[in-house]
Amino acid sequence: MKPTRSDRSALAAFMAPALIIMLVFFVIPVIYVVVVSFLKWNGISTASFTDIQNFAKLFNDKAFVRSVINNVIWALVAGFIQVPLAMVMAIILSRKPRGWKFFRTVYFFPQVISGIALATLWRAIYSADTGLLNGLLRSVGLGSVARDWLGTVDTAFPAVLIYWVFYVGYYMVIMMADITTIDTSYYEAATIDGASDFQQAIYITIPLIKRTSLLTCITLASVLGLRQFEQVYMLTNGGPANTTSTMVLYMYKKLQDTNYGMASASAVVLIIVGVIFIVCIRALFNIGNDEVRAQKKVRRAVK
Amino acid sequence: MTESRVHHKLSPKEIIVGIFRWFLIIFFAAYTLFPLIWLTISSLKTNFEFLALSPFALPAVPQWQNYVNALSVAGLGRMLLNSVIVGLLATVFNVIVASMSAYCISRFRFNGREKIYTLFTAGILVPLNALMVPYFVIINKLGLYNTYGGMVLLYCAIGIPMSTFLIRGLMDSIPMDLEEAAYIDGCGFYGRFFHIILPLSRTGIVTAATFEFLTCWNEFVFANLIVSSEKLRTIQVGIRYFTNQFSTDYVSMYAAIVISIVPSILGYILFQEQIISGMTSGAVKG
Amino acid sequence: MKKLIALLLALVMVFALAACGQQAAPAQTGEIVINFPSIWVGTDSKAEYMGKLIEAFNAENAGAIKVVVEEQTDYQAYRDKIRTTITTGSAPDVCILDTTFDIKAYAESGKFMDLTPYLDAGWGKNFTDGAFDAWSVDGKVSILPFESAVFTPIYNKTLFEKAGWDHFPATYDEFFQFCEDCKANGINAMGQMAGDNAWSSMLWYSLIVEAIGGKDVYANGLKDPAFVEAAKVLKQMYDYTFDGAVSATAGDVNGHFIGRDTAIYLNGPWWIANFYKEDNAVDGKLLADECEVAVNPSYGDGKGNGGLVTTVQGFLAAAKQDDPAKEAAVVKFLQYVTDPTHVSELALSSGAMFFVKYTPSPDTNVISQKVTEVANSAEFTILHVNGAFPTAFSTEFPAAVSALVLGEVDEQGFVDMLQTAIDNAA
């Protein structure tokens, strides 16, 4: 809609609070970060300009390159494995099987449990000697597979990633709320035509949530994947040999080293990688295209 | 629609699908409940049992003392209350500001719209740890160091890009002609926002609010940075009371975590019953 | 439902306003408030006595000075906060610093109070000889070394007997014979960890570096051949520790030792209290009754003999004050905390050691006494590696150790990783 003249002032009033906040808490601080990314500074002594040396150092550091790769993998797994899993569960639960409210609540629990607790539990599960996973493997005669899951180069990153993929509650709740707004007459008609639950999910549910909650969840999950810090920090602290490091963890360690220049440079890289990632996802869903957006989605609520 | 399907005879294929469905439901439930159960059991052990014996064994004698220890932390209740106050206030302000800006970005083609949206999107990606120094300076300059106001403002602010993104995503899916019709009927800017768009965007608003509240609830770095008074400490500080680089009292920490989880789970159950169900079944005014 | 939400919100607002009101209450006139963010709280062994000490100080100076403690329990968050406050020029009135390598930079920054005149006026005599040497800038002391720590192995006699040994190995050659005997008897010789901050491995590495390189090992940075040599020894040790040491954390190391399956333990004096905890007794026998204090074995030509690995566990610092009355109050508080009689009590209750001359209480436990004996008989001391190098060394150390142990890099590569990390931050 093109704003009319009378809308203009209202529009300005509506945008103002968000814009002021963005200016004070994002634009100015990020300018600060960009400036510091070209400096050599420990926060105490005088800073000196170093050209693009911080960025050069970053890309010469295997740990950082590994972090970027890990984050991209994380974002892809989150967006294209975790979210689809969440979608499957959302579709199943939105059919309201027995106890669905209970399950919907339970699936959300990990979001409210402190990250420290989740990390300690999974450390214990993956542990080499007393770990639950190794115990399970040994009891089914696969003792040769047992290992120090978080202390082996090949398994540490998959181990950190996999346990977390199955915590789908948050995305599931978002998509369930969306699915329940779909007009039930669609399903009724499909059932009369003899469509199976599976066919109904493929031809009705998914197309109707694709550009709303599914896209939202995929973007959200990818962004959180790119910003991943807490779980890795508490589970492995980036080890062994930096193989599980992520960009934010890397940045965090540089802050500890009072290496403000490289820390800021890695923050800048993270923002750039992230923007590219989001643009790609939007292109994939063909969003931003007005014709597509104009395609109307019929919802019960709108009728 | 479920009811109509229950009574006819099930084919073998439907039985397999049914088994598979229940397998998934139960697998995910077990997967999410396990940490909670493990945490509760661990919180009843001695540190010796937790550290030196199998982490999955049961305690010989339940150590209720750990809960006494956890509760003895000065002002754990106060910390919980602070987390709730700060979290709720920040969430309310956050979603108000974010839904206003999301409305503008979603519904109007004005100059600079795409640039503003890109700015918001980039905002989601900023690693906030890098902003400790500027945030500390800003909060100090505003005279909000060591106040509820400082925490509320900072939490509200850092969630703006994410909330705008989540709410805008939902608003984009609301057909334009609805609003155009209202416009032709003489409904003004505010009328359209409050009577058409806002009610229809409740899913997005609740999603954003949940996300924002959880962010506030779990945030530790800034809670520690911009506050110094014990009276203003949040629950994340309380949980860390038992961790120390050189001597961690694991079991008391778990007890503290369990205590801190109870209100959030109760809150969530209440929240979802009151709001999510209301949101999805509520009638919509045009 | 709307009403409910409105009610909830109203309630929250009232709470918030009420709390803000409390916050805004002005300080009593004339009272000097000293802000002290402290990590000696919570489960820290010094928490209890420090709490009492500050309470007593406030009572003695009621109406004139009030020390307000800001409880900080997470070391990393505490460091982040202190660094941010110093960077932005708003350092707290009194604070604890522990990143040894940064101390000189902090002292040079001029943001901390010059304590030299007060120390020269007599206060300095309370501190151990030469305590300030390494930390003063241009002869001025602004940051006080306060808590010290020594690192010497403690071993489980019962497990030694089981492995057929009646004494602690005197050389590293003998040490690895002992390790073999342990392995044959299903005992872990010592605990190692490369997870988290790789604390135990960092301490073992420091001991080996000391044994090989001796007194001046840090003189040429990481270029001393002792660092490569020590890496070899450290890697070898990983063959004799428990399964999964690469991902292990302090909890695992402690768990194995109190679980009586690991023979040698290495940590600072703050851990000694755990030897006496009933919780950690097995079959009614305290851990302390099974354990004995040892000294670092010698290596090769014995360059490191008689040496001891130590560190400054905590420095006390005070921000520069414009108001002389406040400066006097801060100094009074620092003098109170570092008073020998108070430090003696603090040492007794916590097991920690200090850079203050004090008479140890006769009630000091046996292990603490023996550790103190080891400390007093040392001919020279060196810092542990984390303390001797910039923070970048300690953040990279876990990655370097795990890479070394897993064969991702060789010994030289291990040292190179650490050197690169230091260079990047320099």
PDB file of C-alpha atoms in Angstrom, chain A residues 13-27 220 223 227, chain B residues 87-105 116-126 128 131 135 151-169 171 204-205 207-213 215-216:
ATOM      1  CA  ALA A  13       5.240   8.021  14.603  1.00  0.00           C
ATOM      2  CA  PHE A  14       4.979   4.233  14.332  1.00  0.00           C
ATOM      3  CA  MET A  15       8.463   3.756  12.979  1.00  0.00           C
ATOM      4  CA  ALA A  16      10.152   6.232  15.302  1.00  0.00           C
ATOM      5  CA  PRO A  17      10.544   4.151  18.493  1.00  0.00           C
ATOM      6  CA  ALA A  18      12.015   1.194  16.623  1.00  0.00           C
ATOM      7  CA  LEU A  19      14.278   3.396  14.558  1.00  0.00           C
ATOM      8  CA  ILE A  20      15.581   5.276  17.582  1.00  0.00           C
ATOM      9  CA  ILE A  21      16.321   1.974  19.319  1.00  0.00           C
ATOM     10  CA  MET A  22      18.015   0.624  16.218  1.00  0.00           C
ATOM     11  CA  LEU A  23      20.117   3.753  15.949  1.00  0.00           C
ATOM     12  CA  VAL A  24      21.211   3.779  19.584  1.00  0.00           C
ATOM     13  CA  PHE A  25      21.597   0.060  20.192  1.00  0.00           C
ATOM     14  CA  PHE A  26      22.614  -1.269  16.797  1.00  0.00           C
ATOM     15  CA  VAL A  27      23.798   1.320  14.285  1.00  0.00           C
ATOM     16  CA  LEU A 220      15.110 -18.140  12.716  1.00  0.00           C
ATOM     17  CA  VAL A 223      20.195 -17.280  12.302  1.00  0.00           C
ATOM     18  CA  ARG A 227      24.961 -17.151  16.273  1.00  0.00           C
TER      19      ARG A 227
ATOM     20  CA  GLY B  87      11.330 -10.188  31.441  1.00  0.00           C
ATOM     21  CA  LEU B  88       7.662  -9.162  31.343  1.00  0.00           C
ATOM     22  CA  LEU B  89       8.277  -5.434  31.081  1.00  0.00           C
ATOM     23  CA  ALA B  90      10.929  -5.835  28.395  1.00  0.00           C
ATOM     24  CA  THR B  91       8.668  -8.219  26.477  1.00  0.00           C
ATOM     25  CA  VAL B  92       5.657  -5.900  26.618  1.00  0.00           C
ATOM     26  CA  PHE B  93       7.598  -2.851  25.427  1.00  0.00           C
ATOM     27  CA  ASN B  94       9.425  -4.959  22.896  1.00  0.00           C
ATOM     28  CA  VAL B  95       6.363  -6.361  21.163  1.00  0.00           C
ATOM     29  CA  ILE B  96       4.586  -3.007  21.184  1.00  0.00           C
ATOM     30  CA  VAL B  97       7.483  -1.258  19.469  1.00  0.00           C
ATOM     31  CA  ALA B  98       8.154  -4.196  17.158  1.00  0.00           C
ATOM     32  CA  SER B  99       4.562  -4.638  16.003  1.00  0.00           C
ATOM     33  CA  MET B 100       4.338  -0.958  15.167  1.00  0.00           C
ATOM     34  CA  SER B 101       7.459  -1.046  13.041  1.00  0.00           C
ATOM     35  CA  ALA B 102       6.537  -4.426  11.534  1.00  0.00           C
ATOM     36  CA  TYR B 103       3.193  -2.969  10.478  1.00  0.00           C
ATOM     37  CA  CYS B 104       4.841  -0.094   8.653  1.00  0.00           C
ATOM     38  CA  ILE B 105       7.402  -2.288   6.947  1.00  0.00           C
ATOM     39  CA  ILE B 116      15.285  -0.257   6.915  1.00  0.00           C
ATOM     40  CA  TYR B 117      14.308  -3.888   6.609  1.00  0.00           C
ATOM     41  CA  THR B 118      17.874  -4.868   5.739  1.00  0.00           C
ATOM     42  CA  LEU B 119      19.013  -2.937   8.788  1.00  0.00           C
ATOM     43  CA  PHE B 120      16.646  -4.937  10.988  1.00  0.00           C
ATOM     44  CA  THR B 121      17.732  -8.210   9.421  1.00  0.00           C
ATOM     45  CA  ALA B 122      21.387  -7.406   9.977  1.00  0.00           C
ATOM     46  CA  GLY B 123      20.476  -6.513  13.549  1.00  0.00           C
ATOM     47  CA  ILE B 124      19.374 -10.094  14.176  1.00  0.00           C
ATOM     48  CA  LEU B 125      22.859 -11.246  13.335  1.00  0.00           C
ATOM     49  CA  VAL B 126      24.896  -8.927  15.501  1.00  0.00           C
ATOM     50  CA  LEU B 128      25.944  -9.006  21.167  1.00  0.00           C
ATOM     51  CA  LEU B 131      28.892  -4.807  22.036  1.00  0.00           C
ATOM     52  CA  TYR B 135      26.292  -0.988  25.743  1.00  0.00           C
ATOM     53  CA  MET B 151      17.837  -3.825  32.061  1.00  0.00           C
ATOM     54  CA  VAL B 152      14.349  -3.405  30.635  1.00  0.00           C
ATOM     55  CA  LEU B 153      15.555  -0.930  28.034  1.00  0.00           C
ATOM     56  CA  LEU B 154      18.526  -3.040  26.999  1.00  0.00           C
ATOM     57  CA  TYR B 155      16.545  -6.269  26.803  1.00  0.00           C
ATOM     58  CA  CYS B 156      13.720  -4.576  24.956  1.00  0.00           C
ATOM     59  CA  ALA B 157      16.218  -3.057  22.524  1.00  0.00           C
ATOM     60  CA  ILE B 158      18.299  -6.109  21.740  1.00  0.00           C
ATOM     61  CA  GLY B 159      15.154  -8.052  20.858  1.00  0.00           C
ATOM     62  CA  ILE B 160      13.695  -5.441  18.482  1.00  0.00           C
ATOM     63  CA  PRO B 161      15.189  -6.806  15.228  1.00  0.00           C
ATOM     64  CA  MET B 162      14.136 -10.379  15.992  1.00  0.00           C
ATOM     65  CA  SER B 163      10.618  -9.423  17.095  1.00  0.00           C
ATOM     66  CA  THR B 164      10.113  -7.152  14.092  1.00  0.00           C
ATOM     67  CA  PHE B 165      11.256  -9.974  11.862  1.00  0.00           C
ATOM     68  CA  LEU B 166       8.889 -12.499  13.458  1.00  0.00           C
ATOM     69  CA  ILE B 167       5.851 -10.207  13.481  1.00  0.00           C
ATOM     70  CA  ARG B 168       6.458  -8.862   9.999  1.00  0.00           C
ATOM     71  CA  GLY B 169       6.640 -12.431   8.669  1.00  0.00           C
ATOM     72  CA  MET B 171       1.757  -9.648   8.780  1.00  0.00           C
ATOM     73  CA  GLY B 204       3.392 -13.670  15.281  1.00  0.00           C
ATOM     74  CA  ILE B 205       3.161 -11.434  18.309  1.00  0.00           C
ATOM     75  CA  THR B 207       5.877 -16.058  18.926  1.00  0.00           C
ATOM     76  CA  ALA B 208       7.930 -12.905  19.274  1.00  0.00           C
ATOM     77  CA  ALA B 209       6.868 -12.399  22.879  1.00  0.00           C
ATOM     78  CA  THR B 210       7.824 -15.948  23.815  1.00  0.00           C
ATOM     79  CA  PHE B 211      11.177 -15.598  22.154  1.00  0.00           C
ATOM     80  CA  GLU B 212      11.821 -12.258  23.787  1.00  0.00           C
ATOM     81  CA  PHE B 213      10.828 -13.462  27.222  1.00  0.00           C
ATOM     82  CA  THR B 215      15.932 -14.366  25.845  1.00  0.00           C
ATOM     83  CA  CYS B 216      15.492 -12.165  28.899  1.00  0.00           C
TER      84      CYS B 216
END
